Structure formats: structure tokens, C-alpha cells
Short mmCIF file of C-alpha atoms in Angstrom, two decimals:
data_model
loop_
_atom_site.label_atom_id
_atom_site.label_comp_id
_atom_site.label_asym_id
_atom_site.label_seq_id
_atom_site.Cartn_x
_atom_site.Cartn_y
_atom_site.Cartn_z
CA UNK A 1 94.84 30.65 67.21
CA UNK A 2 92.48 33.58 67.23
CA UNK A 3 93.13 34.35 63.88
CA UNK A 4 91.97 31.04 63.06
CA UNK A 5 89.24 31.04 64.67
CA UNK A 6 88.04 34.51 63.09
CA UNK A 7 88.97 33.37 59.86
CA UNK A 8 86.55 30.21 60.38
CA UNK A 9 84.02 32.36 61.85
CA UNK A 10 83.95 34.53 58.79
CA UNK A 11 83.80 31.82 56.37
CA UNK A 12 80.34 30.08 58.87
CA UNK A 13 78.95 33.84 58.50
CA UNK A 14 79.75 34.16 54.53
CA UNK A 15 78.07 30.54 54.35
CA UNK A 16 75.18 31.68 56.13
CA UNK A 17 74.44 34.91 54.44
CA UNK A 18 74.73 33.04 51.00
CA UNK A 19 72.77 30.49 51.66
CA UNK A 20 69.85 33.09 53.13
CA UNK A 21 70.14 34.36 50.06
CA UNK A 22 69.72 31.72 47.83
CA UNK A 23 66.54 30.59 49.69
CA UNK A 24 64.88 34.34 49.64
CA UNK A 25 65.52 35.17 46.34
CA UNK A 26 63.55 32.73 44.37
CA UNK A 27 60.62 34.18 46.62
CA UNK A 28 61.10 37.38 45.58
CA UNK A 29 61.58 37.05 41.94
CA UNK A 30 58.88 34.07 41.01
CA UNK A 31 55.88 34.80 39.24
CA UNK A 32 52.57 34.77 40.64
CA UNK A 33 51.41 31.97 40.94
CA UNK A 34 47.59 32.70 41.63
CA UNK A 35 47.27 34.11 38.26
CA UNK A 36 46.63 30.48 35.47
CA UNK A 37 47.39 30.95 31.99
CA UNK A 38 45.79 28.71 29.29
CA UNK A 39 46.07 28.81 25.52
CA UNK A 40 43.63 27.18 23.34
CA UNK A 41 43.18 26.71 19.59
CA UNK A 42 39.52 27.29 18.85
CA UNK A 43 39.00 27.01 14.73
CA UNK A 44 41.67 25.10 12.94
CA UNK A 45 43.69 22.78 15.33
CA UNK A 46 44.54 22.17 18.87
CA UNK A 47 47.50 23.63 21.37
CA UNK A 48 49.23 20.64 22.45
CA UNK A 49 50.90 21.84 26.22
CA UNK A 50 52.67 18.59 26.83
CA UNK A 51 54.65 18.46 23.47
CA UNK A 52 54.35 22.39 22.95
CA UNK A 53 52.84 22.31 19.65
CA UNK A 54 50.17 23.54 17.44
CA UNK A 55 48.75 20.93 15.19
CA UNK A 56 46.74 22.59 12.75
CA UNK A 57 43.80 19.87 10.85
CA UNK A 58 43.99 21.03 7.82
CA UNK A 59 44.88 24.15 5.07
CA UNK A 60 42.79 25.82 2.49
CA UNK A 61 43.55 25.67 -1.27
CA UNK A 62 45.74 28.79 -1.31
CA UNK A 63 47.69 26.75 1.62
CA UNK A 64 46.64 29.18 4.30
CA UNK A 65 45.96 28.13 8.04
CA UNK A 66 43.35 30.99 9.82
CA UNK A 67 43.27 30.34 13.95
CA UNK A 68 41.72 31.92 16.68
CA UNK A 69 43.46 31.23 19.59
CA UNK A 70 42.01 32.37 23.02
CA UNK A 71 44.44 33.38 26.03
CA UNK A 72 41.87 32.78 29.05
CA UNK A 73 43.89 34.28 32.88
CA UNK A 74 42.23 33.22 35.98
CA UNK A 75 42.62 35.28 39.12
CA UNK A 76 42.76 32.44 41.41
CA UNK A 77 44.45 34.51 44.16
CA UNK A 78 42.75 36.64 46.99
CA UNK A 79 44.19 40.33 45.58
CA UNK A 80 43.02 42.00 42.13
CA UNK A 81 46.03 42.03 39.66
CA UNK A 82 46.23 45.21 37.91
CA UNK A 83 48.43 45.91 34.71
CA UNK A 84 48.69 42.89 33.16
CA UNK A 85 49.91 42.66 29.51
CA UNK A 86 49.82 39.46 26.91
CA UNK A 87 51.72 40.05 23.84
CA UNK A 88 51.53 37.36 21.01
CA UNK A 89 54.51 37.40 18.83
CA UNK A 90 56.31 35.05 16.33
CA UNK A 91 59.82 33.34 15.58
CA UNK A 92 61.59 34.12 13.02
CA UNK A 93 60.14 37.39 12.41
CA UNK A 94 62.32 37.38 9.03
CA UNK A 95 59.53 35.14 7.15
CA UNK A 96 56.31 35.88 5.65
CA UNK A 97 54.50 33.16 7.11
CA UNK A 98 52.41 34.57 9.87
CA UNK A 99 50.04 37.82 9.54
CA UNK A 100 47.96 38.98 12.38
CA UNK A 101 44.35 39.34 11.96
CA UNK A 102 42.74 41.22 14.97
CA UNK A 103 42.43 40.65 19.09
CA UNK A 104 39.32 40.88 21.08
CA UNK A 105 38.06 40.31 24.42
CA UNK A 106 35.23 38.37 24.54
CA UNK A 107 34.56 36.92 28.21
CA UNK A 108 35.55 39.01 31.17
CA UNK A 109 34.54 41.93 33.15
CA UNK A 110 38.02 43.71 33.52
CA UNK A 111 38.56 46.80 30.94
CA UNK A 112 41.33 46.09 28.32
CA UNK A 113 42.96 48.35 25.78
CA UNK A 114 44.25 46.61 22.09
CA UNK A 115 46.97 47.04 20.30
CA UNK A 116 47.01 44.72 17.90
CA UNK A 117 48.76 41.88 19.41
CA UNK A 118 49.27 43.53 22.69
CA UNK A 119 46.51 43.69 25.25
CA UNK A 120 46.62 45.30 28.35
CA UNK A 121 44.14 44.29 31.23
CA UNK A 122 43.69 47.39 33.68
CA UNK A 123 42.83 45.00 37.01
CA UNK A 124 41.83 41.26 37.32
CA UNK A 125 39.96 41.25 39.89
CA UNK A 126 40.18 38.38 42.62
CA UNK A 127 38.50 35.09 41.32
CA UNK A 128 37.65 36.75 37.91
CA UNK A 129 38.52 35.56 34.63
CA UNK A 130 39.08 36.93 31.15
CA UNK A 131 38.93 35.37 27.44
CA UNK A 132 41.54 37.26 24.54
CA UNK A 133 41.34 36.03 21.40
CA UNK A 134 43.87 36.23 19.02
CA UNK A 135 42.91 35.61 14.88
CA UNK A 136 45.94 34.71 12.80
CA UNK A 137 46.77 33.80 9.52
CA UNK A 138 49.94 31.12 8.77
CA UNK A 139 51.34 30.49 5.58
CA UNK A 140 51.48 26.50 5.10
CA UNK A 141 53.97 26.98 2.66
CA UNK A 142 56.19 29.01 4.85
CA UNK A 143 56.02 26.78 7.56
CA UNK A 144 57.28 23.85 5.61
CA UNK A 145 60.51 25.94 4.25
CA UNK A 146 61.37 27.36 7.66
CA UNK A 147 61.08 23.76 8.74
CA UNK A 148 63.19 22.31 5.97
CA UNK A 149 66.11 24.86 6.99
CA UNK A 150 65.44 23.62 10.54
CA UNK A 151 64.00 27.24 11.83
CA UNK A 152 60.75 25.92 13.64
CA UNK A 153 57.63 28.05 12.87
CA UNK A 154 57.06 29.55 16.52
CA UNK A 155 53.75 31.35 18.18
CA UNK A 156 54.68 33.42 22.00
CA UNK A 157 52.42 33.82 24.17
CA UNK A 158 53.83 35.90 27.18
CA UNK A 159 51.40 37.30 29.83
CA UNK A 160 53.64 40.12 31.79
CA UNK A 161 52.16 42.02 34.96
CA UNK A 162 52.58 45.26 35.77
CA UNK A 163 56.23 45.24 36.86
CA UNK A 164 57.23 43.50 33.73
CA UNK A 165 57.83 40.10 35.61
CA UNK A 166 56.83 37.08 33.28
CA UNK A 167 53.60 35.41 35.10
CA UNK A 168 53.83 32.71 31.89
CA UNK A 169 55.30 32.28 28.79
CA UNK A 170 54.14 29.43 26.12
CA UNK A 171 56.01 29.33 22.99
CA UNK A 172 54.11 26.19 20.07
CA UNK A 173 55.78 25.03 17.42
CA UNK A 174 53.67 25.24 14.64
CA UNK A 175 53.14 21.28 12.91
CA UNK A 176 51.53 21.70 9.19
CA UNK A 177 48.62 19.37 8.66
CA UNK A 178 49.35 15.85 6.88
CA UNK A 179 49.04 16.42 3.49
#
């Protein structure tokens, strides 16, 4: 009988220590949340957050679509963020239908270095915010044969701090204008 009751007083303590676990961990490993992430569409089209899309209006006559997009952060929190690093990038990298133009900042206090589509923001202060803008180029064309062979046209956005956890992540499918 005391075997028994050992062996069910193992299994109660295994139960517990999982189940500490399972609570504590998502606590530890979820993203700030006092850092806000928005991605807007400022020349061409519009950033559609609901249905994850970018709807561009229209193309030029050489079937080119130029965008700036702007990656605004708000430090809505009550400690400055330091090290925090947005990278734009695209999906599939194997086609020829995005080209990056440049990145700025252009609202903000916080210093930032550019790497072409990586930023890096030294510190955020506390209830600060800062504007990046990204200018891109997207081959129409392009779009509609990665489309056709049912590889969507992606833009990702990831905003990283500075222990390389992901504070946000939007990924748009890129919609071609009607024609």
C-alpha cells in the first residue's frame, strides 16, 4: 500500500510541476506587448490587416507598382526598448518581381542605423514613437505569374528586439490592381 501511495504521489507532483510549467512559460517567451506595430501603404495602395493584403490602385505603363510603406512602433510601455530591429523581406526570393528602393526614418527621436532593408533603432524610449519608411518597386507582371503557379507575391515585415524575440510579424499578400 505504500508503494501505491508513493507512486500516486509522484504522478500529483509530475502533474503539478507540468502544469506550472505550462502556465509560466508563455510569460516568459511572449513578446512585448507595450511595443504596437502598424504598417501602412502611403503612395500606391492600402495594407489591408484583416485580410493580410496589399491592394495596390493601379500600375504604370511599364507595369511597375512603386510603394512607400511606413513601419510606425509605439512605445506604449513604461521602460525604453533598446535594440530593436525591422527587417522587410520578400517571398519567393527566386523571382524578379520586387527591388528595394531605399529606407528612411522620418518621424521619431530615437537614433537608427540603415541597412538597406534592415533598420536598427538604438532605444525607444517610453511613450515615444518612430516612422520607417520603406520605398519598393514590384513587378506587376511578376506578381501575376507567381500567382498563376499559385506562389503568392509576399512582403515581411518583422520587428525583432534586442534578444531576437519577434515583438510582430506581418506578412501581405500582394493583390495586382484590376486591370
Amino acid at each position: 500500500m505504500t508503494s501505491t501511495l508513493r507512486i500516486a504521489a509522484l504522478a500529483i507532483g509530475f502533474v503539478i510541476i507540468i502544469s506550472a510549467f505550462s502556465f509560466i512559460y508563455p510569460l516568459m517567451s511572449r513578446p512585448d506587448s507595450s511595443l504596437i506595430v502598424s504598417v501602412d501603404a502611403e503612395l500606391n495602395g492600402e495594407t489591408d490587416d484583416y485580410n493580410l493584403e496589399y491592394r495596390s490602385y493601379s500600375k504604370d505603363s511599364q507595369e511597375m507598382i512603386n510603394e512607400i510603406f511606413s513601419i510606425r512602433i509605439a512605445n506604449l510601455g513604461n521602460i525604453d526598448k533598446d535594440n530593436i530591429v525591422v527587417t522587410l523581406s520578400h517571398i519567393p526570393e527566386s523571382t524578379d518581381w520586387y527591388r528595394f528602393v531605399s529606407s528612411e526614418k522620418t518621424f521619431g527621436s530615437s537614433n537608427v542605423d540603415l541597412f538597406d532593408e534592415k533598420v536598427e533603432i538604438d532605444l525607444l524610449p517610453a511613450g515615444e514613437t518612430i516612422t520607417i519608411q520603406y520605398r519598393v518597386s514590384m513587378n506587376a507582371t511578376s506578381i501575376g505569374i507567381n500567382n498563376l503557379l499559385q506562389e503568392k507575391s509576399q512582403l515581411v515585415f518583422a520587428v525583432t528586439d534586442n534578444e531576437n524575440n519577434r515583438i510582430s510579424e506581418k506578412i501581405y499578400n500582394v493583390r495586382l490592381p484590376p486591370s
